[in-house]
Coordinates of C-alpha atoms in Angstrom, one line a residue:
M1 CA -52.1 -21.2 17.2
S2 CA -51.5 -24.5 15.3
V3 CA -48.9 -24.6 12.5
P4 CA -50.8 -25.7 9.3
A5 CA -49.4 -28.7 7.5
T6 CA -48.5 -26.6 4.5
T7 CA -45.7 -24.8 6.5
V8 CA -43.9 -28.0 7.6
V9 CA -40.5 -28.2 5.9
P10 CA -39.9 -31.7 4.4
P11 CA -36.8 -33.4 5.8
L12 CA -35.5 -37.0 5.2
T13 CA -34.7 -36.6 1.5
D14 CA -32.1 -39.4 1.8
E15 CA -34.1 -41.6 4.1
L16 CA -37.5 -41.9 2.3
D17 CA -38.7 -43.4 -0.9
I18 CA -42.0 -42.6 -2.6
V19 CA -43.7 -45.8 -4.0
I20 CA -46.3 -45.4 -6.8
P21 CA -48.2 -48.3 -8.4
T22 CA -49.5 -47.4 -11.9
I23 CA -50.8 -48.7 -15.2
R24 CA -50.6 -45.3 -17.0
N25 CA -48.3 -42.3 -17.7
L26 CA -47.4 -40.4 -14.6
D27 CA -48.3 -36.9 -15.7
F28 CA -49.9 -36.4 -12.2
L29 CA -46.3 -36.0 -10.9
E30 CA -46.2 -32.5 -12.5
Q31 CA -48.6 -31.2 -9.9
W32 CA -46.5 -32.8 -7.1
R33 CA -43.1 -31.7 -8.6
S34 CA -42.2 -29.1 -6.0
F35 CA -42.9 -31.5 -3.2
F36 CA -41.7 -34.8 -4.6
Q37 CA -38.7 -33.8 -6.7
P38 CA -36.1 -33.9 -3.9
Y39 CA -37.0 -37.6 -3.2
H40 CA -36.4 -40.9 -4.9
L41 CA -39.4 -42.6 -6.5
I42 CA -40.0 -46.3 -6.9
I43 CA -42.6 -46.9 -9.6
V44 CA -44.2 -50.3 -9.8
Q45 CA -45.9 -50.8 -13.2
D46 CA -48.9 -53.1 -13.1
G47 CA -50.4 -55.0 -16.1
D48 CA -48.7 -55.4 -19.5
P49 CA -44.9 -55.1 -18.9
T50 CA -44.3 -54.2 -22.6
K51 CA -46.3 -51.0 -22.2
K52 CA -44.1 -47.9 -22.1
I53 CA -44.8 -45.7 -19.0
H54 CA -43.9 -42.0 -19.4
V55 CA -42.4 -40.3 -16.3
P56 CA -41.9 -36.5 -16.5
E57 CA -38.4 -35.3 -16.8
G58 CA -36.4 -34.3 -13.7
F59 CA -37.5 -37.0 -11.2
D60 CA -35.1 -39.5 -9.7
Y61 CA -36.8 -42.9 -10.1
E62 CA -36.6 -46.6 -10.6
L63 CA -39.3 -48.3 -12.6
Y64 CA -40.2 -52.0 -12.2
N65 CA -42.6 -54.1 -14.3
R66 CA -43.8 -57.7 -13.9
N67 CA -40.7 -59.0 -15.8
D68 CA -38.5 -57.3 -13.3
I69 CA -40.5 -58.7 -10.4
N70 CA -40.1 -62.2 -11.8
R71 CA -36.4 -61.7 -12.4
I72 CA -35.6 -60.3 -9.0
L73 CA -37.8 -62.7 -6.9
G74 CA -37.9 -65.8 -9.0
P75 CA -40.4 -68.3 -7.6
K76 CA -41.1 -65.9 -4.7
A77 CA -42.7 -63.6 -7.2
S78 CA -45.9 -65.5 -6.6
C79 CA -46.5 -63.4 -3.5
I80 CA -46.8 -60.1 -5.5
S81 CA -50.3 -59.4 -6.8
F82 CA -51.0 -58.9 -10.5
K83 CA -53.5 -56.3 -11.9
D84 CA -54.1 -54.9 -8.5
S85 CA -52.7 -51.9 -6.6
A86 CA -51.2 -54.5 -4.1
C87 CA -48.3 -54.7 -6.5
R88 CA -47.0 -51.6 -4.7
C89 CA -45.6 -53.7 -1.9
F90 CA -42.9 -54.8 -4.3
G91 CA -41.6 -51.3 -4.0
F92 CA -41.6 -51.6 -0.2
L93 CA -39.6 -54.8 -0.6
V94 CA -36.8 -53.4 -2.8
S95 CA -36.5 -50.0 -1.1
K96 CA -33.5 -49.5 1.2
K97 CA -34.8 -46.4 2.9
K98 CA -36.0 -46.0 6.5
Y99 CA -39.4 -44.5 5.5
I100 CA -41.9 -45.0 2.8
F101 CA -44.6 -42.8 1.4
T102 CA -47.0 -44.4 -1.1
I103 CA -49.6 -42.6 -3.2
D104 CA -52.0 -43.5 -6.1
D105 CA -51.6 -41.9 -9.5
D106 CA -55.1 -40.4 -9.4
C107 CA -54.3 -38.3 -6.3
F108 CA -53.4 -34.7 -6.6
V109 CA -52.4 -31.8 -4.4
A110 CA -55.3 -30.7 -2.2
K111 CA -55.8 -27.2 -0.7
D112 CA -56.6 -26.3 2.9
P113 CA -59.5 -24.0 3.8
S114 CA -57.2 -21.0 3.4
G115 CA -56.5 -22.0 -0.2
Q116 CA -52.9 -23.0 0.5
E117 CA -51.6 -26.2 -1.2
I118 CA -51.0 -29.1 1.2
N119 CA -47.6 -30.7 1.2
A120 CA -48.9 -34.2 2.1
L121 CA -45.5 -35.7 2.2
A122 CA -44.2 -33.2 4.7
Q123 CA -47.1 -33.8 7.0
H124 CA -46.6 -37.6 6.8
I125 CA -43.0 -37.1 7.8
H126 CA -44.1 -34.8 10.7
N127 CA -46.5 -37.5 11.9
L128 CA -43.9 -40.2 11.7
L129 CA -41.3 -38.2 13.6
S130 CA -43.7 -37.3 16.4
P131 CA -44.6 -39.9 19.1
S132 CA -48.0 -41.6 19.2
T133 CA -50.2 -42.2 22.3
P134 CA -52.0 -45.6 21.8
F135 CA -52.4 -46.5 25.4
F136 CA -54.5 -43.5 26.6
F137 CA -56.6 -41.2 24.4
N138 CA -55.9 -37.5 24.6
T139 CA -59.1 -35.5 23.9
L140 CA -57.1 -32.7 22.2
Y141 CA -56.0 -35.3 19.7
D142 CA -52.3 -35.0 18.9
P143 CA -50.7 -33.5 22.1
Y144 CA -47.3 -33.0 20.3
R145 CA -48.7 -30.5 17.9
E146 CA -47.9 -26.8 18.5
G147 CA -50.8 -25.3 20.4
A148 CA -51.8 -28.5 22.0
D149 CA -50.7 -30.5 25.1
F150 CA -51.9 -33.3 27.3
V151 CA -55.2 -32.6 29.0
R152 CA -55.8 -32.8 32.8
G153 CA -56.0 -36.4 34.0
Y154 CA -53.6 -37.8 31.3
P155 CA -51.1 -40.1 33.1
F156 CA -47.7 -38.5 33.3
S157 CA -46.1 -41.9 32.9
L158 CA -47.5 -42.2 29.3
R159 CA -46.7 -38.7 28.1
E160 CA -43.4 -39.7 26.4
G161 CA -45.4 -41.7 23.9
V162 CA -44.1 -44.3 21.6
T163 CA -42.6 -44.4 18.1
T164 CA -45.1 -43.8 15.3
A165 CA -44.9 -46.6 12.7
I166 CA -47.8 -45.6 10.4
S167 CA -49.2 -42.3 9.2
H168 CA -52.6 -42.7 7.5
G169 CA -53.8 -39.7 5.4
L170 CA -57.3 -38.8 4.1
W171 CA -58.9 -37.6 0.9
L172 CA -60.9 -34.7 -0.3
N173 CA -63.4 -35.0 -3.2
I174 CA -63.9 -38.7 -3.9
P175 CA -64.3 -40.7 -0.7
D176 CA -62.8 -44.1 -0.2
Y177 CA -66.1 -46.0 -0.3
D178 CA -66.9 -49.6 -1.0
A179 CA -69.0 -50.5 -4.0
P180 CA -72.4 -50.7 -2.2
T181 CA -71.9 -47.3 -0.7
Q182 CA -70.7 -45.9 -4.1
L183 CA -74.0 -47.2 -5.7
V184 CA -76.2 -45.6 -3.0
K185 CA -74.2 -42.3 -3.0
P186 CA -72.8 -41.9 -6.5
R187 CA -72.6 -38.1 -6.3
E188 CA -71.3 -37.7 -2.8
R189 CA -68.1 -35.8 -2.4
N190 CA -66.0 -35.2 0.7
T191 CA -65.6 -31.4 1.2
R192 CA -65.0 -31.6 4.9
Y193 CA -61.5 -30.7 6.0
V194 CA -60.8 -31.6 9.6
D195 CA -57.6 -30.1 10.9
A196 CA -56.6 -32.9 13.2
V197 CA -54.3 -35.9 13.7
L198 CA -55.0 -38.6 16.3
T199 CA -53.5 -41.8 17.4
I200 CA -55.7 -44.9 16.8
P201 CA -55.9 -46.6 20.3
K202 CA -54.4 -49.9 21.1
G203 CA -56.8 -52.8 20.4
T204 CA -58.7 -50.8 17.7
L205 CA -58.6 -51.8 14.1
F206 CA -59.2 -49.4 11.2
P207 CA -59.8 -49.6 7.4
M208 CA -56.4 -48.6 6.0
C209 CA -56.3 -47.0 2.6
G210 CA -53.1 -47.2 0.6
M211 CA -53.6 -44.2 -1.6
N212 CA -52.1 -41.7 0.9
L213 CA -49.9 -43.5 3.4
G214 CA -46.6 -43.2 5.1
F215 CA -44.8 -45.7 7.3
H216 CA -41.6 -46.5 9.1
R217 CA -40.2 -49.2 6.9
D218 CA -37.5 -50.4 9.4
L219 CA -40.1 -51.0 12.1
I220 CA -43.2 -52.2 10.3
G221 CA -42.2 -52.8 6.7
P222 CA -42.4 -56.6 6.8
A223 CA -46.0 -56.4 8.0
M224 CA -47.0 -54.0 5.1
Y225 CA -47.8 -56.9 2.7
F226 CA -50.9 -56.0 0.7
G227 CA -51.9 -59.6 0.4
L228 CA -52.6 -61.7 -2.7
M229 CA -55.3 -59.9 -4.7
G230 CA -56.3 -59.1 -8.2
D231 CA -55.9 -61.3 -11.3
G232 CA -56.5 -65.0 -10.6
Q233 CA -57.7 -64.4 -7.0
P234 CA -61.3 -64.4 -5.7
I235 CA -61.0 -61.0 -4.1
G236 CA -59.7 -57.5 -4.9
R237 CA -59.7 -54.0 -3.3
Y238 CA -59.0 -55.5 0.2
D239 CA -55.2 -55.3 -0.2
D240 CA -54.6 -52.2 1.8
M241 CA -57.1 -53.2 4.4
W242 CA -55.5 -56.6 4.9
A243 CA -52.1 -54.9 5.4
G244 CA -53.8 -52.4 7.8
W245 CA -55.3 -55.2 9.9
C246 CA -52.1 -57.2 10.1
A247 CA -49.9 -54.1 10.7
K248 CA -52.2 -52.7 13.4
V249 CA -52.2 -56.0 15.4
I250 CA -48.4 -56.1 15.1
C251 CA -48.0 -52.5 16.1
D252 CA -50.1 -53.1 19.1
H253 CA -48.0 -56.1 20.1
L254 CA -44.7 -54.3 19.6
G255 CA -45.8 -51.1 21.3
L256 CA -45.8 -48.9 18.1
G257 CA -48.2 -46.1 17.2
V258 CA -50.6 -45.5 14.2
K259 CA -51.8 -42.0 13.4
T260 CA -54.7 -41.0 11.1
G261 CA -56.0 -37.6 9.9
L262 CA -53.9 -35.0 8.2
P263 CA -52.7 -34.9 5.5
Y264 CA -55.4 -34.6 2.8
I265 CA -54.9 -35.3 -0.9
W266 CA -57.3 -34.6 -3.7
H267 CA -58.7 -37.9 -5.0
S268 CA -59.8 -37.2 -8.5
K269 CA -61.4 -40.2 -9.9
A270 CA -64.2 -42.6 -8.7
S271 CA -63.7 -46.2 -9.9
N272 CA -66.6 -48.1 -11.4
P273 CA -68.8 -49.3 -8.6
F274 CA -70.0 -52.3 -10.7
V275 CA -66.5 -53.4 -11.4
N276 CA -65.6 -52.8 -7.7
L277 CA -68.6 -54.9 -6.5
K278 CA -67.4 -57.9 -8.5
K279 CA -63.9 -57.5 -6.9
E280 CA -65.3 -56.9 -3.4
Y281 CA -68.4 -59.0 -2.9
K282 CA -66.6 -62.0 -1.3
G283 CA -64.6 -59.6 1.0
I284 CA -67.9 -58.0 2.1
Y285 CA -69.0 -61.3 3.5
W286 CA -65.6 -62.5 4.6
Q287 CA -64.8 -59.4 6.6
E288 CA -67.5 -60.2 9.1
E289 CA -65.3 -63.2 10.1
I290 CA -61.9 -61.6 9.3
I291 CA -62.3 -58.7 11.6
P292 CA -63.3 -60.7 14.7
F293 CA -60.3 -62.9 13.9
F294 CA -57.9 -60.0 14.1
Q295 CA -59.7 -58.6 17.2
S296 CA -59.0 -61.9 19.0
V297 CA -55.3 -62.3 17.9
V298 CA -52.8 -62.5 20.7
L299 CA -49.2 -62.8 19.6
P300 CA -46.7 -64.6 21.9
K301 CA -44.1 -62.5 23.7
E302 CA -41.3 -64.4 21.8
C303 CA -42.5 -62.4 18.7
T304 CA -40.1 -59.5 19.0
T305 CA -39.7 -58.4 15.4
P306 CA -42.3 -57.7 12.7
Q307 CA -41.0 -60.7 10.8
K308 CA -41.6 -63.1 13.7
C309 CA -45.0 -61.5 14.3
Y310 CA -46.0 -61.9 10.7
L311 CA -45.0 -65.5 10.4
E312 CA -47.0 -66.2 13.6
L313 CA -49.9 -64.4 12.1
S314 CA -49.7 -66.5 8.9
K315 CA -50.0 -69.6 11.0
L316 CA -53.1 -68.2 12.7
V317 CA -54.6 -67.1 9.3
K318 CA -54.2 -70.7 8.0
E319 CA -55.6 -72.2 11.1
K320 CA -58.6 -69.9 11.8
L321 CA -59.5 -68.5 8.4
S322 CA -59.0 -71.5 6.0
P323 CA -62.4 -72.9 7.1
V324 CA -64.0 -69.7 5.8
D325 CA -62.5 -70.3 2.3
P326 CA -59.5 -72.2 0.9
Y327 CA -58.2 -68.9 -0.4
F328 CA -56.9 -68.1 3.1
E329 CA -54.7 -71.1 3.1
K330 CA -53.1 -69.9 -0.1
L331 CA -52.8 -66.4 1.3
A332 CA -51.2 -67.7 4.5
G333 CA -48.6 -69.5 2.3
E334 CA -47.8 -66.3 0.4
M335 CA -47.5 -64.4 3.7
V336 CA -44.6 -66.8 4.5
T337 CA -43.2 -66.3 1.0
W338 CA -43.3 -62.5 1.4
I339 CA -41.3 -62.7 4.6
E340 CA -38.8 -65.1 2.9
A341 CA -38.4 -62.5 0.1
W342 CA -38.1 -59.7 2.6
N343 CA -35.4 -61.4 4.5
E344 CA -33.6 -62.3 1.3
L345 CA -33.6 -58.7 0.0
N346 CA -33.2 -57.1 3.5
P347 CA -31.0 -59.4 5.6
S348 CA -30.2 -56.8 8.2
T349 CA -33.7 -55.6 9.1
D350 CA -34.7 -58.4 11.4
A351 CA -34.0 -56.2 14.5
T352 CA -36.0 -56.0 17.6
A353 CA -38.7 -53.3 17.5
T354 CA -39.4 -51.7 20.9
A355 CA -42.0 -49.5 22.4
T356 CA -39.6 -46.6 23.2
T357 CA -39.4 -43.5 21.1
T358 CA -36.4 -43.3 18.8
T359 CA -33.8 -40.5 18.6
D360 CA -35.4 -39.1 15.5
A361 CA -38.7 -38.5 17.3
V362 CA -39.9 -35.0 18.0
P363 CA -39.5 -34.4 21.7
K364 CA -42.4 -33.2 23.8
K365 CA -42.6 -29.4 24.1
K366 CA -41.8 -28.0 27.5

C-alpha cells in the first residue's frame, strides 16, 4: 500500500528556503504554520516598496523590496522583473540553501480524498530526494515509491535513476489556465486528485507553473530565471514557463530529472481573464515559435554546468528568437546579466552537474 504524501516527515530544515513573491499581507501563512514554521522564508515584495507587508508572528524570514533589489544588485537589478511574480527569482539568487520551495500567496493547504491535510513541502522534499527516470518511462509512474517498482521490460542498467532537480506540484480548485481557456470555462474547477508522481521524459517540454514548485538550487538554480516580464515589458504570465523550458532543456543536457504530480495545493483565487489576456496575448502567438526553438536546442558537451548551459542558451535565444521580436534580444541580454549576478552572489556554485544520483537520494528498495 502506498504511503500518502501527508505522512512524509519533512527533513532538510537547514537546507531549504521557502521563497514567496507577494504584494499583500501574508496572512495565508497561518494555514501553513505547522508545515512552514521550521523553515526559513525569503519574501520578495513586488510593487510599491514603501508599502508595509505584514508577516504573522513566529516565522523566520527575510523580506526584500525593490529598493533592496536595487541596492544589492546595482545595475544588474535590471534582470529582475517588476510588477510580476517573476520577482521571486531574486529570492533564488540570494538564498544560500541547497533546495528551494516556492509558493504563491493565494495558495492554501489542500486535502487528500481521505480529508487529511497535504503537507506539500514534505512531498516536494520526498520527490527531490528520490531519483528520476527520464531515459525510459515506467508505466507504474514513480518506481521508487512504496508499493511500486520497475515493471517487466524496464532496463536494469537504468534502474538506478538520476538526481531529481525539479519537483513540479499541481493544484486543486482553480486550474492554471491561460486567459482564452479562462474565458471559455469561467466556472471550471479542478476536483480531480490523482495520487501519482511521474518523471517527465527526456526531450519532452512542459508548462511549468511557479505557484507550487520545488527544486535543487545547487544543480539547476542558475537556470531558474523567470525571465523579464511585467511592468515595461510586452509580455507577462510566461515567467515560470520560460524558466521551465530553459531548465528542462538544461536538465536533459546535464542528465538531471524533473518530476510532476503530487503534491497538490488549494489555489484559491482566479485572476482576471481580461487582464491576463492583455499580458499573455503576444506570448500566445510567440509560443508557437518559442516551443519549436527549445525542442531543437542542442547544447555543446563543453557546457558542463547550469551557468555555462544558460549562457549558451542566451546566445541561441538572441540568434534564433530576435527575428520573432526585438524583445528577445533584450531578454537574452538579461539572461547574461542574471548569470553574472548569480556568480557574483554565489561564487562557489559553478560546479559540474552530473547525471549520477547524489548521496542524499533515496536508494532503490530491495
